[in-house]
JSON list of C-alpha atoms in Angstrom, two decimals:
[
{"chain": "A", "resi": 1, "resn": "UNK", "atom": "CA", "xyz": [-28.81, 20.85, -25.01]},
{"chain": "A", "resi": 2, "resn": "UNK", "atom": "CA", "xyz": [-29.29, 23.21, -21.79]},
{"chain": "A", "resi": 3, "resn": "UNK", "atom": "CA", "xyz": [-30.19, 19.77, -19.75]},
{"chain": "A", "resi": 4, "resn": "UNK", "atom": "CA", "xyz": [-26.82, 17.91, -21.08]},
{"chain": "A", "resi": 5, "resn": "UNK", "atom": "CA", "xyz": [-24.53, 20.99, -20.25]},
{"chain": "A", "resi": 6, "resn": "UNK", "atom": "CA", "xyz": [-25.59, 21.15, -16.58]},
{"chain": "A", "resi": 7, "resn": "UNK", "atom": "CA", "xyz": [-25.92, 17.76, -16.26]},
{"chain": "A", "resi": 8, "resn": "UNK", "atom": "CA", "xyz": [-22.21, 17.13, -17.05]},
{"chain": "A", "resi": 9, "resn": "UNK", "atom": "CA", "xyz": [-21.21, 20.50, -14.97]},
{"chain": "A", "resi": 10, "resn": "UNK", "atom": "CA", "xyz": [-22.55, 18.82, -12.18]},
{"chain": "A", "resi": 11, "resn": "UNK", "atom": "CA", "xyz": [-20.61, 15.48, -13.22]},
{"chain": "A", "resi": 12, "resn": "UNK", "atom": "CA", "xyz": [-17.97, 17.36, -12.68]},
{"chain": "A", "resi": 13, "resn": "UNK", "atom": "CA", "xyz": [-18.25, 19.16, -9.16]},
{"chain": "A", "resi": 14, "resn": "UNK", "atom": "CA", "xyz": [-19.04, 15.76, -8.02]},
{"chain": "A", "resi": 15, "resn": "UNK", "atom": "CA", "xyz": [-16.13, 14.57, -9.29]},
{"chain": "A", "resi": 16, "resn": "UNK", "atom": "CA", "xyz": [-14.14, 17.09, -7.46]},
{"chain": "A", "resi": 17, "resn": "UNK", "atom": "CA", "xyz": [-16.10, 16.84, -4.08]},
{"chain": "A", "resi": 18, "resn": "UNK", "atom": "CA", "xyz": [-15.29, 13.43, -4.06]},
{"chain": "A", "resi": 19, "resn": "UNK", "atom": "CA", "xyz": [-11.45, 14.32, -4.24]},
{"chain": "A", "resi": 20, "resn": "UNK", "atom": "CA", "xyz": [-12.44, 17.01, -1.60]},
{"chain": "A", "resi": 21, "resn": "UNK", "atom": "CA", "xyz": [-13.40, 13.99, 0.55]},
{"chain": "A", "resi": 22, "resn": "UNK", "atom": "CA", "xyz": [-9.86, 12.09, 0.60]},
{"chain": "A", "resi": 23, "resn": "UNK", "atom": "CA", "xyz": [-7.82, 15.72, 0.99]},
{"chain": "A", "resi": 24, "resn": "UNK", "atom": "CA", "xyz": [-9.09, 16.00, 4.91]},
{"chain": "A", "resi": 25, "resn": "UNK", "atom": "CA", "xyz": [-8.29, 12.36, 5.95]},
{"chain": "A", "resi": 26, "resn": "UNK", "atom": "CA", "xyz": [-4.81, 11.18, 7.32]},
{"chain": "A", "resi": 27, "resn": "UNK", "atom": "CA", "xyz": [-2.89, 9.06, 5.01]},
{"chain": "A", "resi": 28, "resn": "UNK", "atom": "CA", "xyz": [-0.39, 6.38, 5.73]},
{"chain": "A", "resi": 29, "resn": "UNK", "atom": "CA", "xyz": [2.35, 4.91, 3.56]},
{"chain": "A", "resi": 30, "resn": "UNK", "atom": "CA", "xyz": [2.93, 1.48, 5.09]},
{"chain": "A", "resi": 31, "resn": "UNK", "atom": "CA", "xyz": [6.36, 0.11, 3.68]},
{"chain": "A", "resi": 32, "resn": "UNK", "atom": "CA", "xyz": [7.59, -3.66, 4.63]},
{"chain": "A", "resi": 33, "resn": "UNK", "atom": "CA", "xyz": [9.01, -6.48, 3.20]},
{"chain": "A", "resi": 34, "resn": "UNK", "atom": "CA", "xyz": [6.80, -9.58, 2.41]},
{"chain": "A", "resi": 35, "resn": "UNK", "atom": "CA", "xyz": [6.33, -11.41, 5.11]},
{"chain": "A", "resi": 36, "resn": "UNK", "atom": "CA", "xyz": [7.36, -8.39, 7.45]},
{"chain": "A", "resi": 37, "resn": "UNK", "atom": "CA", "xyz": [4.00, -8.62, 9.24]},
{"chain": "A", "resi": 38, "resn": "UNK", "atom": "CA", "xyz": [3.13, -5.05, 8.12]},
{"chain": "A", "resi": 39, "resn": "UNK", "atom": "CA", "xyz": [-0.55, -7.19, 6.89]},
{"chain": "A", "resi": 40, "resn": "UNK", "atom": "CA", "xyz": [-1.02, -7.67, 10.50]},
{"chain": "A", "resi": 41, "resn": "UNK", "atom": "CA", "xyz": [-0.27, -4.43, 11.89]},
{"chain": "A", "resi": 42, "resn": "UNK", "atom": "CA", "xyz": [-2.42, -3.53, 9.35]},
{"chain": "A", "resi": 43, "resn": "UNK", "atom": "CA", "xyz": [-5.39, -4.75, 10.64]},
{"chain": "A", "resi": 44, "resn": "UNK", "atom": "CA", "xyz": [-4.83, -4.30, 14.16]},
{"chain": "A", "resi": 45, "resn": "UNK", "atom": "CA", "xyz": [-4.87, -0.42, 13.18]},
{"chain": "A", "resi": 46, "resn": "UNK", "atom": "CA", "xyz": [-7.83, -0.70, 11.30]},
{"chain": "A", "resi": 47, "resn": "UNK", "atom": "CA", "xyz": [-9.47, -2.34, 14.26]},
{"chain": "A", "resi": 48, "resn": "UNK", "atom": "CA", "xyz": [-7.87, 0.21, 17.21]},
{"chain": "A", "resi": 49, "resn": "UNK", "atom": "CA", "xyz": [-8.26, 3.57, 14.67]},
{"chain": "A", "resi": 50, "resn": "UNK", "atom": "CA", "xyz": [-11.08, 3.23, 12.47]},
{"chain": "A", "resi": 51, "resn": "UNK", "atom": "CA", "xyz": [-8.47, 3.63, 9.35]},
{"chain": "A", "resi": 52, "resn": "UNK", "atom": "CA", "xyz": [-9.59, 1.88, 6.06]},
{"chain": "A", "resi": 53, "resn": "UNK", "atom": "CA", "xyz": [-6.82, -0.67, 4.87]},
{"chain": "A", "resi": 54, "resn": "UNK", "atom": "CA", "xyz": [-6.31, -0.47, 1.04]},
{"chain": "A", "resi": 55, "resn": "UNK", "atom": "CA", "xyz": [-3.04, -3.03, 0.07]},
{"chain": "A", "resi": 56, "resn": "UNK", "atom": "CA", "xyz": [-2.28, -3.07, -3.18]},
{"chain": "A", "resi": 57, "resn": "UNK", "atom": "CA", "xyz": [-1.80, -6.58, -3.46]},
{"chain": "A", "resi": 58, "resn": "UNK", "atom": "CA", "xyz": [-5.02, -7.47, -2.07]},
{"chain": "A", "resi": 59, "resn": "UNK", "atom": "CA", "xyz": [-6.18, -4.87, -5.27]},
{"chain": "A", "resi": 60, "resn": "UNK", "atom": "CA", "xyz": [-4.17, -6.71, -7.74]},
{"chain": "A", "resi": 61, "resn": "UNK", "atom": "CA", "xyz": [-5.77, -10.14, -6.51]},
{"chain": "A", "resi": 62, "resn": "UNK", "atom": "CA", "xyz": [-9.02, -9.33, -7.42]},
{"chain": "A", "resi": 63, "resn": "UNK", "atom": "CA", "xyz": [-8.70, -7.84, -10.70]},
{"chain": "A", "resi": 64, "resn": "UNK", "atom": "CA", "xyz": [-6.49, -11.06, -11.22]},
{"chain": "A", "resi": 65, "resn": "UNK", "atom": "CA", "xyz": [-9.46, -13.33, -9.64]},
{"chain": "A", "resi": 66, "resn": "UNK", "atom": "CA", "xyz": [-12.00, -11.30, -11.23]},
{"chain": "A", "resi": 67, "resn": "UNK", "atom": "CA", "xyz": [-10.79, -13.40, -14.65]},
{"chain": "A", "resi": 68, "resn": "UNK", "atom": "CA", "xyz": [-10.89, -9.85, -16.83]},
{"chain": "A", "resi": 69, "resn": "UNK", "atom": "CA", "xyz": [-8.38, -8.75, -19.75]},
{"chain": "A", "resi": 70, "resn": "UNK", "atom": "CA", "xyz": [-6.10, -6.88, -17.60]},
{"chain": "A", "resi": 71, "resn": "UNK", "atom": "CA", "xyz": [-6.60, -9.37, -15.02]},
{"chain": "A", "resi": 72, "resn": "UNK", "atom": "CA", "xyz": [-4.72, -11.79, -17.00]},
{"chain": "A", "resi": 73, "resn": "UNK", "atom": "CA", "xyz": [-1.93, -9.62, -17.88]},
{"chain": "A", "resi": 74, "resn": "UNK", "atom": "CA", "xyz": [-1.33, -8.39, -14.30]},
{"chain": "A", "resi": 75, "resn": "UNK", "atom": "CA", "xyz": [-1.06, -12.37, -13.19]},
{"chain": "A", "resi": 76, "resn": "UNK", "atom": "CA", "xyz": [1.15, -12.62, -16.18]},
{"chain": "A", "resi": 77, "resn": "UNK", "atom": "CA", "xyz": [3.60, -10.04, -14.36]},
{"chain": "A", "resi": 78, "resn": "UNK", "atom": "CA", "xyz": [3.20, -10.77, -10.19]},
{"chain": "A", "resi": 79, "resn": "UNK", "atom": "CA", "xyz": [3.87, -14.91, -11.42]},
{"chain": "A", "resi": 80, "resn": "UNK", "atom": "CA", "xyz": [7.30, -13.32, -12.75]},
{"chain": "A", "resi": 81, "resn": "UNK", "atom": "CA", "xyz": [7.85, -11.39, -9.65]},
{"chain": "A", "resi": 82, "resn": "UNK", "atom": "CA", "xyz": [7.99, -8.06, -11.76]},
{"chain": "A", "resi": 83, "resn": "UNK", "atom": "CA", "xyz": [6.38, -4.49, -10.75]},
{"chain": "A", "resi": 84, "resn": "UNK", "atom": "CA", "xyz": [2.39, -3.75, -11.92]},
{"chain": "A", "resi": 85, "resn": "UNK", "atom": "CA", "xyz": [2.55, -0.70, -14.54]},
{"chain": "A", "resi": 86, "resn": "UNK", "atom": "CA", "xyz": [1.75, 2.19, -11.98]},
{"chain": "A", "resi": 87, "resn": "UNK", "atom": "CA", "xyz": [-1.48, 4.11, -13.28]},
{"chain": "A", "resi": 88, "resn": "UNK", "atom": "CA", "xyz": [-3.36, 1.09, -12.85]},
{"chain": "A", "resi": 89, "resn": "UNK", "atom": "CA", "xyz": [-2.50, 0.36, -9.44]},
{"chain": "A", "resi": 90, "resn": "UNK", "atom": "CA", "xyz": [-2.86, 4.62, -9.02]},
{"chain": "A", "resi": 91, "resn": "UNK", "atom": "CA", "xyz": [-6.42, 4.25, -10.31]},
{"chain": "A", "resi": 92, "resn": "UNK", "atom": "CA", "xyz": [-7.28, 1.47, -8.35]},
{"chain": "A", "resi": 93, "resn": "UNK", "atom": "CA", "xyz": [-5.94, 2.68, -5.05]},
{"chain": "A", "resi": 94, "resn": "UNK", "atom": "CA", "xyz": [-7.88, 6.22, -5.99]},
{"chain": "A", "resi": 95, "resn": "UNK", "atom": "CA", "xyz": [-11.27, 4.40, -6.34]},
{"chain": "A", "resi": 96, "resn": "UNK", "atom": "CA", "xyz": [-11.02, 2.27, -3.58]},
{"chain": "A", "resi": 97, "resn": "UNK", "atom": "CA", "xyz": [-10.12, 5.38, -1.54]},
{"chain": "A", "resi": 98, "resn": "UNK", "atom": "CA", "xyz": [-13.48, 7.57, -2.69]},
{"chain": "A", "resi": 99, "resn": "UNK", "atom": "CA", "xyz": [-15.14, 4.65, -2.38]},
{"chain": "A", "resi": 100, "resn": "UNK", "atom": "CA", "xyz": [-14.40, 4.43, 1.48]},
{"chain": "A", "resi": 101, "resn": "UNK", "atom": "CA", "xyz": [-14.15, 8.12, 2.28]},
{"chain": "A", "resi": 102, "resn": "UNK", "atom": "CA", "xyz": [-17.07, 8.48, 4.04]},
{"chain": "A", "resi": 103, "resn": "UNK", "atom": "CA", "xyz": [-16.97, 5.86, 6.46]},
{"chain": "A", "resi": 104, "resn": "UNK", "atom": "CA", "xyz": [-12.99, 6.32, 6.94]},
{"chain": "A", "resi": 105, "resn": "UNK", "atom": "CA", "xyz": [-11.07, 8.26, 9.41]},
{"chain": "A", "resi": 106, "resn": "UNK", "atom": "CA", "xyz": [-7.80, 7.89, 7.35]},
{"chain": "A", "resi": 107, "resn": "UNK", "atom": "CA", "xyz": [-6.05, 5.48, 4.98]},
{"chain": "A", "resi": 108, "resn": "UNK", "atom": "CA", "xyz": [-2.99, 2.63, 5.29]},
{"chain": "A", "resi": 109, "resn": "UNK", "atom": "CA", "xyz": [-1.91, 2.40, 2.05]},
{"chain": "A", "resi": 110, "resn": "UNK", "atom": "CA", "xyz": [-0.32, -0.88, 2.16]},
{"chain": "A", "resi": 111, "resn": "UNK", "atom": "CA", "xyz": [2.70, -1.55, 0.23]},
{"chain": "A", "resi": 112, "resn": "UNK", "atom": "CA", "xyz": [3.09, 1.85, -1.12]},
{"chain": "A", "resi": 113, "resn": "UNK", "atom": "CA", "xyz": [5.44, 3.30, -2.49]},
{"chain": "A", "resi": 114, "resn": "UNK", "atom": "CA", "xyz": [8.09, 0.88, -3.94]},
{"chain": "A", "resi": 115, "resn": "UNK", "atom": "CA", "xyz": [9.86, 3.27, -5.60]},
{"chain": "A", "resi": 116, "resn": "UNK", "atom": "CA", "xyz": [10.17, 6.63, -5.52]},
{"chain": "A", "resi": 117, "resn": "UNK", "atom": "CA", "xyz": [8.48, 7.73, -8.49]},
{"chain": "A", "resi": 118, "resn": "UNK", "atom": "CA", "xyz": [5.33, 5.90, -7.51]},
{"chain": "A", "resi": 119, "resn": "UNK", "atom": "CA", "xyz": [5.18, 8.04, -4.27]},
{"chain": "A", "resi": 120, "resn": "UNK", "atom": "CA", "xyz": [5.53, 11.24, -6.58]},
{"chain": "A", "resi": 121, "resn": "UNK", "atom": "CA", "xyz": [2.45, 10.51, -8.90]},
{"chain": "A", "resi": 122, "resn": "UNK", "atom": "CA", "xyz": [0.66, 9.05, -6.04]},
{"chain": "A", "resi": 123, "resn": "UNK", "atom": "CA", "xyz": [1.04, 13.04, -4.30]},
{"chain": "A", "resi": 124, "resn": "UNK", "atom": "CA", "xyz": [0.14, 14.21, -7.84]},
{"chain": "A", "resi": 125, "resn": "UNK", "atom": "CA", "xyz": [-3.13, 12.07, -8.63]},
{"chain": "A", "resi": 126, "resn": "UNK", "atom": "CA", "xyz": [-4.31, 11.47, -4.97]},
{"chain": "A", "resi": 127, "resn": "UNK", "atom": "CA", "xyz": [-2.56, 13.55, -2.49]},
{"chain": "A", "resi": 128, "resn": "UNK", "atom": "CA", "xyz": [0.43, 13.92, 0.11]},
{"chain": "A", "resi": 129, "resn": "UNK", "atom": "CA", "xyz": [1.33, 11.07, 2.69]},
{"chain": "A", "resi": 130, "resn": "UNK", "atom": "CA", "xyz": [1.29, 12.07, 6.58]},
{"chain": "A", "resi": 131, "resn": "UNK", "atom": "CA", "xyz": [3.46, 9.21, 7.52]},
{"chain": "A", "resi": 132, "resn": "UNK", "atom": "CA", "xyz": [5.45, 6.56, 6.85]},
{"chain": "A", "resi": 133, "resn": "UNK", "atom": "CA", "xyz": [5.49, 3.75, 8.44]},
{"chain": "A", "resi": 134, "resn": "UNK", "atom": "CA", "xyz": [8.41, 1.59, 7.86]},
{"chain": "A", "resi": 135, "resn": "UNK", "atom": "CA", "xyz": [7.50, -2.50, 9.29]},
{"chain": "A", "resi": 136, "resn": "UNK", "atom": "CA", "xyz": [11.40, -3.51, 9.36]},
{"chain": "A", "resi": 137, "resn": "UNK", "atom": "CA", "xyz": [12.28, -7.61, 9.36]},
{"chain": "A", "resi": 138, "resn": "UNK", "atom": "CA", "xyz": [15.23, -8.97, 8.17]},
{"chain": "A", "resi": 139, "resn": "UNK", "atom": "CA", "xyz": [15.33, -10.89, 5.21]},
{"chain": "A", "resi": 140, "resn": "UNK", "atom": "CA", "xyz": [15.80, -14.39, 6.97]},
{"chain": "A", "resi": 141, "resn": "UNK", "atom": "CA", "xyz": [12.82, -13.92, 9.11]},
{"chain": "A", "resi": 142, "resn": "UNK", "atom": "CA", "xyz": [10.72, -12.88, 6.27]},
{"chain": "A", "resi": 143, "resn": "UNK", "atom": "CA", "xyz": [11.76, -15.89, 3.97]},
{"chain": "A", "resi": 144, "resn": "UNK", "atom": "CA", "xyz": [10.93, -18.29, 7.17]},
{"chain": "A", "resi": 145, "resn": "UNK", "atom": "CA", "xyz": [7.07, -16.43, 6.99]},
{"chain": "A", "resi": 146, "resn": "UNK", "atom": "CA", "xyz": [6.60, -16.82, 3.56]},
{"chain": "A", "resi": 147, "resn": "UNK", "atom": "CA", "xyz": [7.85, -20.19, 3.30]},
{"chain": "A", "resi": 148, "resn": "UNK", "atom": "CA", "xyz": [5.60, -21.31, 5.95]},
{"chain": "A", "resi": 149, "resn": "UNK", "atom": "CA", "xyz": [2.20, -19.02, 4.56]},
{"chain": "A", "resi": 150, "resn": "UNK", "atom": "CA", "xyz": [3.22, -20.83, 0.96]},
{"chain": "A", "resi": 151, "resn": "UNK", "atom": "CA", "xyz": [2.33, -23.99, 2.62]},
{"chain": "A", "resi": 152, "resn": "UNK", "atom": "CA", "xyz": [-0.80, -23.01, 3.24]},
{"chain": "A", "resi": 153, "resn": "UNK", "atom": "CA", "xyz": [-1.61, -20.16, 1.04]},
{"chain": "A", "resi": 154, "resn": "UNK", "atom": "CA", "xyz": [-1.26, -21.92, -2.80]},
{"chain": "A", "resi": 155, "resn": "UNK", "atom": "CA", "xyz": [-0.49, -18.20, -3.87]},
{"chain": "A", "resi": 156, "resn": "UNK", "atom": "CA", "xyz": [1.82, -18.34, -7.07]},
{"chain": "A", "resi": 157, "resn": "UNK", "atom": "CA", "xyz": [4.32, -16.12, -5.42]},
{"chain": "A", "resi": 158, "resn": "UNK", "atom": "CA", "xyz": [5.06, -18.37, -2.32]},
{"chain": "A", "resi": 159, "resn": "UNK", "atom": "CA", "xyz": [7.89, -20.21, -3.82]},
{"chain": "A", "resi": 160, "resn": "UNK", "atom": "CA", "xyz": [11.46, -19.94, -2.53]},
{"chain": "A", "resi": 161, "resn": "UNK", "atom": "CA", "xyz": [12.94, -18.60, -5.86]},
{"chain": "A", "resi": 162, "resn": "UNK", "atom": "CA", "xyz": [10.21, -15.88, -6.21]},
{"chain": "A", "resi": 163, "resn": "UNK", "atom": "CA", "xyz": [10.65, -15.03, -2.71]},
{"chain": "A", "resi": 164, "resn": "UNK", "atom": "CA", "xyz": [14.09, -14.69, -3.16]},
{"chain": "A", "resi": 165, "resn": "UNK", "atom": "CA", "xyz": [13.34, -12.60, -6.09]},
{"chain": "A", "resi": 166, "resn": "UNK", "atom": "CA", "xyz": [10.50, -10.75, -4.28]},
{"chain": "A", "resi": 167, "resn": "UNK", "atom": "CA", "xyz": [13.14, -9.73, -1.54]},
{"chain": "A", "resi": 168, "resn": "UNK", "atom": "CA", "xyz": [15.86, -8.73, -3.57]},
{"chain": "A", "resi": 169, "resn": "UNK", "atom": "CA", "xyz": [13.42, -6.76, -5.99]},
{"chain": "A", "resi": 170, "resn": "UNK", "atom": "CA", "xyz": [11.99, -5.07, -2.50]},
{"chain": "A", "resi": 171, "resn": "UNK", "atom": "CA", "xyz": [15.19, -4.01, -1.23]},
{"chain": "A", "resi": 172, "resn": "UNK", "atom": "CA", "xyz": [16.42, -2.77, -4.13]},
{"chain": "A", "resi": 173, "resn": "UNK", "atom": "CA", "xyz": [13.47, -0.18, -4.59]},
{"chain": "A", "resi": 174, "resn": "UNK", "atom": "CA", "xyz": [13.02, 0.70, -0.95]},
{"chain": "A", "resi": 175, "resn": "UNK", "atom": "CA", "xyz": [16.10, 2.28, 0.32]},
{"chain": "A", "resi": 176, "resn": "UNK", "atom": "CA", "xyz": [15.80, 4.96, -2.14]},
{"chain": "A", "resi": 177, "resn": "UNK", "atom": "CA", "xyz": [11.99, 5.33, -0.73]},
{"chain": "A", "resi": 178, "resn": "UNK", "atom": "CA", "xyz": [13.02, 5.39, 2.68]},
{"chain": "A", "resi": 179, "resn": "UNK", "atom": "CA", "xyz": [15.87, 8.22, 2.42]},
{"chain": "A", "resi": 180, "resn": "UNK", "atom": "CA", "xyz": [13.08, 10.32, 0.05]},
{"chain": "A", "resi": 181, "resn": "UNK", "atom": "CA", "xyz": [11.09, 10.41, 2.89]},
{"chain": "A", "resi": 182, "resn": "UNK", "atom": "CA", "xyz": [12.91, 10.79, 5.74]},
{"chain": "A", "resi": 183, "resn": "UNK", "atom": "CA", "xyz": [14.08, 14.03, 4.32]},
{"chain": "A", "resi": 184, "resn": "UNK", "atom": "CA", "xyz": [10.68, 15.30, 5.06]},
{"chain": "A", "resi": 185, "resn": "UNK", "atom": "CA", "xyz": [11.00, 13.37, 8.57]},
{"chain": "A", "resi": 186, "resn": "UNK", "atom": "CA", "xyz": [7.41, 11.67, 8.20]},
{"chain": "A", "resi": 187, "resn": "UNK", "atom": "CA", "xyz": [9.29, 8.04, 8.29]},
{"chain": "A", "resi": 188, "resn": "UNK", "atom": "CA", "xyz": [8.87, 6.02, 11.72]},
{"chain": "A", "resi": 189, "resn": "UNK", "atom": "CA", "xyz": [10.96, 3.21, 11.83]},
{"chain": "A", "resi": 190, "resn": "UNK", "atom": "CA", "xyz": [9.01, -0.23, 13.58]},
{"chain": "A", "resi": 191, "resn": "UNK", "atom": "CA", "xyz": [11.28, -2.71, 14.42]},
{"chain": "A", "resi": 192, "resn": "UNK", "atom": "CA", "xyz": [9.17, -5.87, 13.29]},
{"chain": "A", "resi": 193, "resn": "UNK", "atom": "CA", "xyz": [11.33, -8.71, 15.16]},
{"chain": "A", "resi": 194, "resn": "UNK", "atom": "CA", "xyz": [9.41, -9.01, 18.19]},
{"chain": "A", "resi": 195, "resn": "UNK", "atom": "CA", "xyz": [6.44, -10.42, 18.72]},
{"chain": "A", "resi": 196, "resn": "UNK", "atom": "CA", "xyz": [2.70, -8.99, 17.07]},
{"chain": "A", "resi": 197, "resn": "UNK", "atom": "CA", "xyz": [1.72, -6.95, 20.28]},
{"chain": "A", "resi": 198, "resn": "UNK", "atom": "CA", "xyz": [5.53, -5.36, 20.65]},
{"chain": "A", "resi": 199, "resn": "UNK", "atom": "CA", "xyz": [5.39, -4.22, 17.05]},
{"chain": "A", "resi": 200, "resn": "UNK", "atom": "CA", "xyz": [2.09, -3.08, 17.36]},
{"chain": "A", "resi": 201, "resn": "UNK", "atom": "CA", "xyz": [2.97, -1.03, 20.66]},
{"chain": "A", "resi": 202, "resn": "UNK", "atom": "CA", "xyz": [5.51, 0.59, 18.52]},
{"chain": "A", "resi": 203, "resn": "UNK", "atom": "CA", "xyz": [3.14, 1.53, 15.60]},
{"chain": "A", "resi": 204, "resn": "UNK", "atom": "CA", "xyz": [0.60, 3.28, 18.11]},
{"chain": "A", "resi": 205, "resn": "UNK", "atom": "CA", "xyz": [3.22, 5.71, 19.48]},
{"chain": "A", "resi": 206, "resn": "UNK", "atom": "CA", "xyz": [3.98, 6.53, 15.89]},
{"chain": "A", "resi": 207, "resn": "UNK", "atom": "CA", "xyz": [-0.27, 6.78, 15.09]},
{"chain": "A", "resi": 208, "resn": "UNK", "atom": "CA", "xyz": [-0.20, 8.18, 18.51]},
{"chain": "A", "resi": 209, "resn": "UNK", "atom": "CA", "xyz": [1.89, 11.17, 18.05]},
{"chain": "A", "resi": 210, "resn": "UNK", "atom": "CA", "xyz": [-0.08, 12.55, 14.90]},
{"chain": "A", "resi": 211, "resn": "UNK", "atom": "CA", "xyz": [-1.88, 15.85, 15.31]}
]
């Protein structure tokens, strides 16, 4: 009995250390409409900073690809164009951080938050954001991307009515986001027009400036 009590004591202080790991690293809300080029930016940080990349699409895809129960229902839901219930995207994003904690000087959480309430629980179950970075293309520009990344992508979601639907779900959710945040002035606005290298010029003054 002794050897089973101590045994799951110390299940549990590893359990917390591992939290203890992701409290100490930077973490960076990275908002943008699809086909904003916020993807992009996102990997050109990852490359420049050392920052581990976690999109929550990119999540989705593999439990989706992965062929498992909930797979099946989450494709059932992203083919519609519809939101992913949010604990399993929390627990996902959670793992995937520990996971990467000790090779990682800080996270882009790609994606994330599309609503306020997600960034609430997210704070609650993982921890506070130290930025927000807001990737900023109109919605013309982004339909032009996604129509021409459907022709070569054969995602579900690359169709003009979903993207349509996509867009007008995004926009919906995010303003409310945005304003949340900027009341705790951690938002920094990238204007995503220009070309890759003028965005990205914009994104390191905001990584830049972080203490």
């Amino acid at each position: 009995m002794g050897s089973s009590c101590s045994s799951d004591s110390s299940t549990r202080v590893h359990d917390i250390s591992h939290s203890e790991k992701i409290k100490g690293k930077k973490i960076i809300f990275v908002v943008g409409g699809p086909g904003s080029g916020k993807g992009t930016q996102c990997e050109k940080i990852v490359h420049k900073y050392g920052y581990t990349h976690l999109s929550t699409g990119d999540l989705l895809r593999a439990e989706v690809s992965s062929g498992s129960e909930r797979g099946k229902k989450l494709s059932a839901i992203m083919e519609k164009g519809e939101l992913v219930p949010l604990d399993t995207v929390l627990d996902m994003l959670k793992d995937a951080m520990i996971a990467k904690a000790d090779s990682s000087a800080g996270y882009l959480i790609d994606g994330y938050p599309r609503e306020v309430k997600q960034g609430e629980e997210f704070e609650k179950k993982i921890g506070p954001p130290t930025l927000l970075l807001y990737v900023d293309a109109g919605a013309n520009t982004m339909v032009k991307r996604l129509m021409k990344r459907g022709e070569t992508s054969g995602r579900v979601d690359d169709n003009e009515e979903t993207i349509k639907l996509r867009l007008d779900t995004y926009y919906k959710a995010t303003e409310p986001v945005i304003a949340f945040y900027e009341g705790r002035g951690i938002v920094r606005k990238i204007n995503a027009e220009g070309t890759v290298d003028s965005v990205f010029a914009q994104v390191c003054s905001a990584l830049d400036a972080l203490k």
